[in-house]
CSV table of C-alpha atoms in Angstrom, one decimal:
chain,number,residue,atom,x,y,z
J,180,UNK,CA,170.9,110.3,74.3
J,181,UNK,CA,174.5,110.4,72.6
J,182,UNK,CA,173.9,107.9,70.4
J,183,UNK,CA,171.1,110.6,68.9
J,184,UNK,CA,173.8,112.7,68.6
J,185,UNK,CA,176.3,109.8,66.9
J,186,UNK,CA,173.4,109.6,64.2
J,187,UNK,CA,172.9,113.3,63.3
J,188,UNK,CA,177.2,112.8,63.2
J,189,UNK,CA,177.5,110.0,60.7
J,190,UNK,CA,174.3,111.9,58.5
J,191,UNK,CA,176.7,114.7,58.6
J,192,UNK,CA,179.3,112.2,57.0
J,193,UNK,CA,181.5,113.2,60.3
J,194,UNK,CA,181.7,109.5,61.1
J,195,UNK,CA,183.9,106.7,59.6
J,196,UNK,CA,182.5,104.4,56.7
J,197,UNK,CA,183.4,101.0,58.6
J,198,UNK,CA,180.8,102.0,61.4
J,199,UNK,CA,178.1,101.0,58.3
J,200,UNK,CA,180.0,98.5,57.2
J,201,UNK,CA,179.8,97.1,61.0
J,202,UNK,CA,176.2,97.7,60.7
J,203,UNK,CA,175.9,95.8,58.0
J,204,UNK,CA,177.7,92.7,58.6
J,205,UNK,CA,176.0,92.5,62.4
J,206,UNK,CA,172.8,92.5,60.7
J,207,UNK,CA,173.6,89.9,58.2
J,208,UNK,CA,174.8,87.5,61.3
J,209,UNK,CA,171.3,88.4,63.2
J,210,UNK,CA,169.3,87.7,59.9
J,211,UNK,CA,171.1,84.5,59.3
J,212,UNK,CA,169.3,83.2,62.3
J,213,UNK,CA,167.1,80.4,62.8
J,214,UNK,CA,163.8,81.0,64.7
J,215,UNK,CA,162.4,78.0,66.7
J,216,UNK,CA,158.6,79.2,68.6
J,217,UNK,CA,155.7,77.1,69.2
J,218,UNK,CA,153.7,77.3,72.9
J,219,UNK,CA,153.3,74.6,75.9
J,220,UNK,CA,151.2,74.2,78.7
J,221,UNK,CA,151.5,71.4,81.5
J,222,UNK,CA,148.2,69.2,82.3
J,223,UNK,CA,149.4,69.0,86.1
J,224,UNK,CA,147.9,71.9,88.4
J,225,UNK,CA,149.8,73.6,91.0
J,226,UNK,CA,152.6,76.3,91.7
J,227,UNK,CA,154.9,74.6,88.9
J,228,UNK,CA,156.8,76.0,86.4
J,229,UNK,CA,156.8,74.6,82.5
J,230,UNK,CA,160.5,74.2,80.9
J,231,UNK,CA,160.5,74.0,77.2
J,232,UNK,CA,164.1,72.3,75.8
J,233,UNK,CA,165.7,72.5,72.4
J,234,UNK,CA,167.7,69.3,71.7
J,235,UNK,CA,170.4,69.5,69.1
J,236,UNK,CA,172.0,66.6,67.5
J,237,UNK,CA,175.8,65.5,67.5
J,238,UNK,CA,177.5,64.6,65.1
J,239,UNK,CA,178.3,61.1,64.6
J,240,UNK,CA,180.5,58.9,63.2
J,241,UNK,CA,180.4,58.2,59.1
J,242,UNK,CA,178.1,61.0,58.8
J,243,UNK,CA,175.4,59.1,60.9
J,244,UNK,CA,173.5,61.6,64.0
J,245,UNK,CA,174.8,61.4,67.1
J,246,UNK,CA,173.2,61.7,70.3
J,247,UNK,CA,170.5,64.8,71.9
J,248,UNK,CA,172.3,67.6,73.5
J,249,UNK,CA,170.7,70.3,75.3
J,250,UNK,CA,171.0,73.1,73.9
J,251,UNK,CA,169.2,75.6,75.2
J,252,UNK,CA,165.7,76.0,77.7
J,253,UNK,CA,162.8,78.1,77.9
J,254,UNK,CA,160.8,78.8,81.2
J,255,UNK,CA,156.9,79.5,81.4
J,256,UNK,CA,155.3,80.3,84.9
J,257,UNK,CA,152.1,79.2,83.1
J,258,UNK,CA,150.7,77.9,79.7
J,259,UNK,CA,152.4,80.3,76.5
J,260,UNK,CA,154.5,80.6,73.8
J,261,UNK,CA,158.4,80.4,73.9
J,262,UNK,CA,161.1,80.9,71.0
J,263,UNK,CA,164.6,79.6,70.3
J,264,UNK,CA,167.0,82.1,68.3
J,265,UNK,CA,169.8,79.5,66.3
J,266,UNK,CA,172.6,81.7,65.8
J,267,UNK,CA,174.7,80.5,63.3
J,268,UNK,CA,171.1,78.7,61.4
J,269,UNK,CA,172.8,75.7,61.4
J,270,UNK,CA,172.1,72.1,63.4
J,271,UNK,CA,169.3,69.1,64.1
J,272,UNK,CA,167.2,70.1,66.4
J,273,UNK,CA,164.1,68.5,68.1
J,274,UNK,CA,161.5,69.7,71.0
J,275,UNK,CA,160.4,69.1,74.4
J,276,UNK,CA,159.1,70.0,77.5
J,277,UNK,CA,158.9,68.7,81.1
J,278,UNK,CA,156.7,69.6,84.6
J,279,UNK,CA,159.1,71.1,86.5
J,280,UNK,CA,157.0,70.2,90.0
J,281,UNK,CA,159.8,71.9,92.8
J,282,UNK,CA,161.0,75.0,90.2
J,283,UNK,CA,164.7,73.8,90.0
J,284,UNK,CA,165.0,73.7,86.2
J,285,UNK,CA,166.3,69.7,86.6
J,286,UNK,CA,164.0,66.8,85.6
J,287,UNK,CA,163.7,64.6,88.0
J,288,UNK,CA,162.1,61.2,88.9
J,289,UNK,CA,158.4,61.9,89.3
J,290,UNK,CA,158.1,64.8,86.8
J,291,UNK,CA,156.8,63.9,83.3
J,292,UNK,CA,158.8,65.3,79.9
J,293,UNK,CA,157.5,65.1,76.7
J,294,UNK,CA,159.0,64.8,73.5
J,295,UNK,CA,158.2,66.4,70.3
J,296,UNK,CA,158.2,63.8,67.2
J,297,UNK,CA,159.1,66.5,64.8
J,298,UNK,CA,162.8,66.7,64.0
J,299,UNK,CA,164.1,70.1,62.1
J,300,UNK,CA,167.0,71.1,60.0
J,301,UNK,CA,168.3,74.8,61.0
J,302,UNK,CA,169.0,76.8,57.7
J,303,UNK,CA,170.4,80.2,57.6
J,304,UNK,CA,167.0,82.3,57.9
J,305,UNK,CA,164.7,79.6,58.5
J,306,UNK,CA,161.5,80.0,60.8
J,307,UNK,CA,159.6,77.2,61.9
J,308,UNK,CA,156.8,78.1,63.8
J,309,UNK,CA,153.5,76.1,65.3
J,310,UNK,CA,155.4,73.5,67.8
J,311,UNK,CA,152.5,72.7,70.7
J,312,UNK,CA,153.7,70.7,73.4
J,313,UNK,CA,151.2,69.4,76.0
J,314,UNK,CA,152.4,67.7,79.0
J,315,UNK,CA,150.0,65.2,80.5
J,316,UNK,CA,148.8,64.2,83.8
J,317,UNK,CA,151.0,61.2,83.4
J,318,UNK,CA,153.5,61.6,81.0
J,319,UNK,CA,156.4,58.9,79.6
J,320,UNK,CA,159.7,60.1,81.3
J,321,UNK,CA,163.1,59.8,79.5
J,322,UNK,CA,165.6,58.0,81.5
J,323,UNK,CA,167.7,60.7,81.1
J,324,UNK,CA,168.0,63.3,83.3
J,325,UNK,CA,168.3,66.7,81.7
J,326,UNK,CA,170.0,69.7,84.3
J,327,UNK,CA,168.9,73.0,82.5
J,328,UNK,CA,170.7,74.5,85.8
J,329,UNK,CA,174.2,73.3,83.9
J,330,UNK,CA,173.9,75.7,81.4
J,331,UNK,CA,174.1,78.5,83.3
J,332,UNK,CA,177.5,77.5,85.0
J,333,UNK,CA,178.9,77.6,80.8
J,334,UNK,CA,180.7,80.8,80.0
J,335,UNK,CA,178.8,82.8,77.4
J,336,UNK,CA,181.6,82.2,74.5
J,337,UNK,CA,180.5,78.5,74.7
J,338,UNK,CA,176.6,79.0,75.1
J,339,UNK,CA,176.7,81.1,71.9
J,340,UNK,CA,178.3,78.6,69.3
J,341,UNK,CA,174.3,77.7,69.0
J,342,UNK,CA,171.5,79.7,71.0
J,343,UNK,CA,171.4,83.3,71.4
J,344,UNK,CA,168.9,83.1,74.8
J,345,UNK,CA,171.5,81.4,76.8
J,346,UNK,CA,173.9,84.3,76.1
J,347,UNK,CA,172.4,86.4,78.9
J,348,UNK,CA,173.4,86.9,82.2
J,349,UNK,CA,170.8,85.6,84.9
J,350,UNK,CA,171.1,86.9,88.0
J,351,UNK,CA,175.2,86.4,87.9
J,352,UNK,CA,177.3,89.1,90.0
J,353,UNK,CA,179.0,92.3,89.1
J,354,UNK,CA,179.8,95.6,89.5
J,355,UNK,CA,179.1,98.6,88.1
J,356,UNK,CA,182.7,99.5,88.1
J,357,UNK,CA,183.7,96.6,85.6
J,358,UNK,CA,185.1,97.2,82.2
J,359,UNK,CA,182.1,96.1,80.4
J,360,UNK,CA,179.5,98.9,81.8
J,361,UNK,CA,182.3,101.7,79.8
J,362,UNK,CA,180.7,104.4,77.6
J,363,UNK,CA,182.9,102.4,74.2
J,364,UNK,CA,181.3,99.0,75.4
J,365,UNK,CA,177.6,100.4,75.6
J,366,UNK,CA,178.1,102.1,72.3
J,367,UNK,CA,179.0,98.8,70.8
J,368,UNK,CA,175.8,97.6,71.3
J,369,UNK,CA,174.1,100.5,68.9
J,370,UNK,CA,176.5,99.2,65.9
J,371,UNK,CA,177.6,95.8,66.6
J,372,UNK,CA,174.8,93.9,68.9
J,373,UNK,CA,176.1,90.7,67.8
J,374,UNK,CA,179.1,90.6,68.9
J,375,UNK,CA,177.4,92.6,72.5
J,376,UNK,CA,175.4,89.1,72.3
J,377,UNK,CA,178.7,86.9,71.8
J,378,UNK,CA,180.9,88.7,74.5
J,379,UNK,CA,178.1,88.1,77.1
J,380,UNK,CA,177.7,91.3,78.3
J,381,UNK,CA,173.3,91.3,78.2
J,382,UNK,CA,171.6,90.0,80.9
J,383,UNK,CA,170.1,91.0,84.5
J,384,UNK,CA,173.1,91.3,86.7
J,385,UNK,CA,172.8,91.2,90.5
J,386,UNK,CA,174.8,93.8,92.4
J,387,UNK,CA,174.9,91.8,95.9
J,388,UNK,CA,173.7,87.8,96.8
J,389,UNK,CA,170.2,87.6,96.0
J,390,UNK,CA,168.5,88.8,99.5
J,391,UNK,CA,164.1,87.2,99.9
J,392,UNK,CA,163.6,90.0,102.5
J,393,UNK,CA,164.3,92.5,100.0
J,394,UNK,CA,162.4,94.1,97.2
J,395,UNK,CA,164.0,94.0,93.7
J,396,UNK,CA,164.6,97.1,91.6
J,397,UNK,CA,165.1,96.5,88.2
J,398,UNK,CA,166.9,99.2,86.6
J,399,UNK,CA,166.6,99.8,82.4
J,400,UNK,CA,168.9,101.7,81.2
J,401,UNK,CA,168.5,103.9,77.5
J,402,UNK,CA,170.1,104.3,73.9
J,403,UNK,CA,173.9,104.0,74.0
J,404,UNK,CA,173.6,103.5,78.0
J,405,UNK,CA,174.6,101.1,80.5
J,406,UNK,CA,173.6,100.1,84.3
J,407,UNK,CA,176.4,102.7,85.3
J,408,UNK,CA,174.3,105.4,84.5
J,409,UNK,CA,172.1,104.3,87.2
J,410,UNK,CA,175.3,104.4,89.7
J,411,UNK,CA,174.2,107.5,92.1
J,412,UNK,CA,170.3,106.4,92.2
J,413,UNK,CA,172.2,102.9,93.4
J,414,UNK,CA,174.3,104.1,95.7
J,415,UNK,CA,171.9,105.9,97.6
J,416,UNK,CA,169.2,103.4,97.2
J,417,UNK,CA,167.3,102.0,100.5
J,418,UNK,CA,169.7,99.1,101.0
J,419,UNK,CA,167.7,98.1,103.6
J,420,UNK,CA,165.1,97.4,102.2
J,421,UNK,CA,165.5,96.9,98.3
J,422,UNK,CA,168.1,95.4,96.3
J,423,UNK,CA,169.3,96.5,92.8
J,424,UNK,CA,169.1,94.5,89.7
J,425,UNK,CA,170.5,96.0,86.2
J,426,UNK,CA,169.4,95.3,82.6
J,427,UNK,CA,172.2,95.3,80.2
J,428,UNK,CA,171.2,94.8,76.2
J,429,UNK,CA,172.8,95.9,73.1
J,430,UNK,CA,170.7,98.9,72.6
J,431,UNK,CA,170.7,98.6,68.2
J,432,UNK,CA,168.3,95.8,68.7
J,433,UNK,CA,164.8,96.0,68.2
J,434,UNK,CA,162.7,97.3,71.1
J,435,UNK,CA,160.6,94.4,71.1
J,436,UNK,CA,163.0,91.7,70.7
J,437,UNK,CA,164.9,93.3,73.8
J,438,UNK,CA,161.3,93.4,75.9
J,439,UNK,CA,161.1,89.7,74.9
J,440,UNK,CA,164.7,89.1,76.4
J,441,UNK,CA,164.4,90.9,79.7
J,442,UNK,CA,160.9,89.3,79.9
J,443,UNK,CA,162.2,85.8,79.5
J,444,UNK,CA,165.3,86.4,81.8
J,445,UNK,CA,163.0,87.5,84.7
J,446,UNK,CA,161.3,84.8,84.4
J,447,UNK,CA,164.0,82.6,85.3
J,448,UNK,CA,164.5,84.5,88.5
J,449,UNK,CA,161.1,84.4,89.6
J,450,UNK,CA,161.0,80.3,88.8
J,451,UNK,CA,164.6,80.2,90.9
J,452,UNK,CA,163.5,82.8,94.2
J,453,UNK,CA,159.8,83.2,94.0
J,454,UNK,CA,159.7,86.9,94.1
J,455,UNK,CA,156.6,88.0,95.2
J,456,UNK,CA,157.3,91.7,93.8
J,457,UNK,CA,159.5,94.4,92.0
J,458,UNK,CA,159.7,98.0,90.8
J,459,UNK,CA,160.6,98.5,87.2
J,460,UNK,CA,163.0,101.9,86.9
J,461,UNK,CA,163.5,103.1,83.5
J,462,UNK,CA,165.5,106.5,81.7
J,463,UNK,CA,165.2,107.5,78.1
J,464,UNK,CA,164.3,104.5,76.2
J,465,UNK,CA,164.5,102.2,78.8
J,466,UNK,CA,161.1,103.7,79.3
J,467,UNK,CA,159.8,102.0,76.1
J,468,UNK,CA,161.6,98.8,76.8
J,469,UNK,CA,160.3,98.8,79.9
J,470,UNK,CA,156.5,98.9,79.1
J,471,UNK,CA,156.9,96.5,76.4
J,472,UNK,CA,158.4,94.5,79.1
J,473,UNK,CA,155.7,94.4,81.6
J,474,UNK,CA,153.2,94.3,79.2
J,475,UNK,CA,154.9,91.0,78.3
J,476,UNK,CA,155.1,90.1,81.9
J,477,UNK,CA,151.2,90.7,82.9
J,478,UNK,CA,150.5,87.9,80.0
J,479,UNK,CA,153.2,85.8,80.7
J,480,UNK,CA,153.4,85.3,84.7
J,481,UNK,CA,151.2,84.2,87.2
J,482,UNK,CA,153.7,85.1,90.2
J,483,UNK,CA,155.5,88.9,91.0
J,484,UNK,CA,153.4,91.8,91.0
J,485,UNK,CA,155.2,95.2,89.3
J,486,UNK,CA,153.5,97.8,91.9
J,487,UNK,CA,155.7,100.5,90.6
J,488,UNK,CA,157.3,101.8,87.2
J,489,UNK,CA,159.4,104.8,87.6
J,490,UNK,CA,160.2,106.2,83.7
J,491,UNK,CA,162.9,109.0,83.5
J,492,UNK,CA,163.2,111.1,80.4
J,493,UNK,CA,161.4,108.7,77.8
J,494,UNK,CA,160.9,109.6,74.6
J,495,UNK,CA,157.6,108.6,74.3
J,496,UNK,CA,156.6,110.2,71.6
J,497,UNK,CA,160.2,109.0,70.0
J,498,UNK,CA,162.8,110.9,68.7
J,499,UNK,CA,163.2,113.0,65.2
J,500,UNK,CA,166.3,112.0,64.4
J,501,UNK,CA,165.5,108.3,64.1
J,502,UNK,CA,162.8,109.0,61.8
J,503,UNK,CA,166.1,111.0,59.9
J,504,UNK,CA,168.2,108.1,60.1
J,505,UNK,CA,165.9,106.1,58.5
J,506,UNK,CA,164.8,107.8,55.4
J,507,UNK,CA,168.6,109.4,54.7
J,508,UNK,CA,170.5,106.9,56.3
J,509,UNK,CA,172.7,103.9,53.7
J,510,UNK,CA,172.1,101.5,56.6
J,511,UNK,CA,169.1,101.5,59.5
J,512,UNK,CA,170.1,100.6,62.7
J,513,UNK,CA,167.6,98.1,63.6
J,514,UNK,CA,166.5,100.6,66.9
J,515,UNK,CA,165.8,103.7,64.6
J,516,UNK,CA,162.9,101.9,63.4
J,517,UNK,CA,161.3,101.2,66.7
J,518,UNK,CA,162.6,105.1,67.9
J,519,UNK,CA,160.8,106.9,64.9
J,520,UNK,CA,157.9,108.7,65.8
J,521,UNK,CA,154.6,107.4,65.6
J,522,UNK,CA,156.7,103.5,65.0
J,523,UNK,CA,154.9,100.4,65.2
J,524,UNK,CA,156.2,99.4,68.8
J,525,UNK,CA,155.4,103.0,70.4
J,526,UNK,CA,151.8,102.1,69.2
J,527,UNK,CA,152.4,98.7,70.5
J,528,UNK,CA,153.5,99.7,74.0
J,529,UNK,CA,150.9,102.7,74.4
J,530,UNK,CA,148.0,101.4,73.2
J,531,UNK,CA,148.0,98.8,75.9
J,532,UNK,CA,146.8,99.7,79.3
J,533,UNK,CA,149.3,98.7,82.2
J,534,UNK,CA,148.5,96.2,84.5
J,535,UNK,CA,145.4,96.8,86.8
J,536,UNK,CA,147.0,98.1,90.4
J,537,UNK,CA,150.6,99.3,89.3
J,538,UNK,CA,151.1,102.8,89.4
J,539,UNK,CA,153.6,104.9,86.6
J,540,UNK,CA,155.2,108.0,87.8
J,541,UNK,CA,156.8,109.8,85.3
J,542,UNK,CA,159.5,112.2,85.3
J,543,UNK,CA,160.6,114.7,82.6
J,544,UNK,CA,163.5,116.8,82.5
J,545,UNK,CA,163.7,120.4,80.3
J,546,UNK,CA,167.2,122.1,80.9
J,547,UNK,CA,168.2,123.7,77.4
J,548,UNK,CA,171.4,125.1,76.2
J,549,UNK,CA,171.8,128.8,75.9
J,550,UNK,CA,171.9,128.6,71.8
J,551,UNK,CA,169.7,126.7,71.7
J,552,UNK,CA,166.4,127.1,69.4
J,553,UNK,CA,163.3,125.3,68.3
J,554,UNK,CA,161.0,123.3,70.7
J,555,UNK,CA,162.2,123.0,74.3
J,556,UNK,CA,164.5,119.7,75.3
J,557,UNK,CA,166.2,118.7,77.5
J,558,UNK,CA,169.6,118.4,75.1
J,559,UNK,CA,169.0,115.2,74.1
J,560,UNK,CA,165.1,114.5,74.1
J,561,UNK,CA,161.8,116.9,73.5
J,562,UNK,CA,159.6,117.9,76.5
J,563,UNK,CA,156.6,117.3,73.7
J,564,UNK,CA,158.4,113.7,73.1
J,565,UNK,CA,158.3,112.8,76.9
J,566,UNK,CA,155.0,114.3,77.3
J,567,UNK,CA,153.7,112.1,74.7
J,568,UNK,CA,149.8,112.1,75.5
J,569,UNK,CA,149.4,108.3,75.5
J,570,UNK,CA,152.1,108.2,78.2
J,571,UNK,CA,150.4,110.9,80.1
J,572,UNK,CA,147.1,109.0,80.4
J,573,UNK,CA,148.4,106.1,82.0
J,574,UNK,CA,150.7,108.0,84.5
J,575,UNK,CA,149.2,108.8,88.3
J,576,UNK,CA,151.8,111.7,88.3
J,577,UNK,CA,154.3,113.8,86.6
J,578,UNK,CA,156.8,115.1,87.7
J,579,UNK,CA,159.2,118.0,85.7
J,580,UNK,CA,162.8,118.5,86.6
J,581,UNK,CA,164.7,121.7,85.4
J,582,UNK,CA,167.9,119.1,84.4
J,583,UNK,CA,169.5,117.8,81.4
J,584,UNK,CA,169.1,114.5,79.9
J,585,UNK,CA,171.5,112.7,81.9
J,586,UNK,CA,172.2,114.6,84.6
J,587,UNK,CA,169.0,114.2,86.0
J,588,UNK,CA,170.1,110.6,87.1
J,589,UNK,CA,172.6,112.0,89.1
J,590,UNK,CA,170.2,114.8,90.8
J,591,UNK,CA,169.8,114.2,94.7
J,592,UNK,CA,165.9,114.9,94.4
J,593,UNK,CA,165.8,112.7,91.7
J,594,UNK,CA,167.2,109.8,94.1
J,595,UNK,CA,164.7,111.2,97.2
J,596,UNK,CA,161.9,111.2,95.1
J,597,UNK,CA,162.6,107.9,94.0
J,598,UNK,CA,163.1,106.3,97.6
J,599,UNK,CA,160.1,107.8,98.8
J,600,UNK,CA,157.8,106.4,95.9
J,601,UNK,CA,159.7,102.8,96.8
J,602,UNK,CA,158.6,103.2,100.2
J,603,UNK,CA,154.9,104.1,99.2
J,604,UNK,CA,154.4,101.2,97.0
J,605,UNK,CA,156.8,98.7,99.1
């Protein structure tokens, strides 16, 4: 939890005026934003996936529009809503959506697309809101062919000029030992997420080629953390049988908008491979943005079960220091909000039972410093915050570990524990 500790720094006046003004500016940017949503549902039945397109117009000659570029997509395993971020606010834009019959992401001949009639002008700030787009049995095809696929083979500088949802990584390759998984690159994403956005560092990463006759693990990392703190559980993960894939966000986002991401970025992967089911494995606030995320998923897919969810040292109950930042603070980081006690998304996320069948173990750490006083922690989060009665109720099993905040995810009986709940539930 050091970026706790960066916050009770700066309140001390410790820290350097420009990380506020760096706060401030990448929250202008992320305002200045232009919100696209609506919903869309196919008329077709069958094990098809529903890809909603945002089509931005050229610029012509003589100031006259020029022709429909893709822009960005959004994939639905079943009838719901999607949502298109413009990041500069700027731009044309018109709607649609096409049956996507053999879960490629390409229209092709036999699979209907529908356009919306409504054309939009991107202003900075703008939301427009209420699109529905309803595909019918037999739809009017474009001639065109439209390969969403392509956009994924664009580097993320070049993806960003318009949409912030084609900035993440989905299912690309990496290792934990690259540059962008440092301790300075994670903190970035606390006081700068926009530029976290524009370098193309969020995303699920894969580890290894995608492997069907493994399980997934998805790995969620906390506050001012990256999938490297997950290295050790990784390493000594059941290769054998499961196969790790790693979260990244900029943690100074809101906790909802980042459950929405991870959401919509899984379910690209489960359009692409199919998978049947996954284990969600969370620390510290990657506990919260994990529920929020499966709650998301149980409304939003039709496909992968989520057995297991494996939180480590959440601050359920959210963490004092937030609640600080916000009331004393000259600029909120968006994430203190959402890590206040008692905040609107911790009453979000707990008040909404988890999915029928999965099972949450969780696991809380208590190791205090010898000067330590007040209520017991861990060094970075609360034993009462991580025993957070909401939480509680929903968990099969608890499970206490005399370790500190982040050591824990480097504790070998945190990693046997761990494989033998995998091999329960798998």
């Amino acid at each position: 939890m050091g970026a706790i500790r960066l916050l009770l720094i700066a309140w001390a006046g410790l820290a350097a005026g420009c990380v506020f003004l760096d706060v401030k500016e990448q929250q202008e940017k992320l305002h200045a934003a232009c919100t696209i949503k609506g919903t869309a549902r196919s008329m077709v039945a069958g094990d098809r996936a529903v890809v909603v397109v945002l089509l931005r117009r050229g610029e012509g000659k003589a100031g006259v529009g020029g022709d429909w570029q893709l822009a960005s997509h959004f994939v639905l395993e079943q009838a719901g809503k999607f949502a298109f971020t413009v990041a500069d606010g700027k731009g044309t834009y018109t709607l649609g959506a096409f049956d996507d019959a053999d879960r490629n992401l390409l229209l092709e001949p036999g699979e209907g697309f529908i356009a919306d009639q409504d054309v939009v002008t991107c202003t900075p700030g703008a939301r427009f809101e209420n699109f529905a787009l309803s595909i019918p049995d037999q739809p009017q095809q474009r001639s065109a062919h439209l390969d969403v696929a392509g956009l994924q083979t664009r580097t993320p500088k070049d993806q960003v000029s318009a949409i912030f949802g084609q900035t993440v990584a989905v299912g690309e390759l990496t290792s934990l030992a690259e540059d962008m998984f440092s301790e300075a690159v994670a903190e970035s994403g606390l006081w700068r997420p926009f530029d976290f956005l524009v370098d193309g560092y969020a995303g699920v990463w894969f580890l290894e080629p995608f492997d069907p006759k493994r399980t997934p693990v998805l790995f969620v990392h906390g506050i001012n953390g990256s999938p490297a703190n997950f290295d050790y559980l990784i390493r000594n993960l059941d290769r054998t049988r499961f196969q790790a894939w790693v979260y990244y966000y900029p943690s100074g986002l809101h906790l909802g908008s980042v459950a929405d991401q991870l959401n919509q970025t899984v379910t690209k992967l489960q359009v692409r491979y199919r998978v049947p089911r996954f284990a969600v494995v969370a620390h510290s606030m990657g506990g919260l943005v994990g529920r929020g995320f499966i709650l998301r998923h149980q409304e939003s897919s039709r496909g992968a079960a989520i057995p297991l969810f494996v939180s480590i040292s959440t601050p359920w109950g959210g963490h004092k220091a937030a609640e600080d930042g916000v009331r004393r603070m000259p600029i909120v980081v968006e994430v203190w909000r959402d890590m206040a006690p008692g905040s609107e998304y911790q009453r979000s996320v707990l008040g909404t039972p988890l999915p029928a069948g999965m099972q949450h173990h969780m696991l809380f750490t208590f190791q205090r410093r010898s000067t330590s006083f007040g209520e017991s922690d861990d060094q970075g989060v609360s034993v009462a915050s991580q025993l957070a009665l909401p939480a509680q109720s929903s968990a099969v099993r608890l499970y206490g570990f005399d370790d500190t905040h982040v050591g824990v995810l480097r504790n070998p009986e945190t990693s046997r524990l761990l494989n033998e709940l995998l091999a329960r539930s798998f």
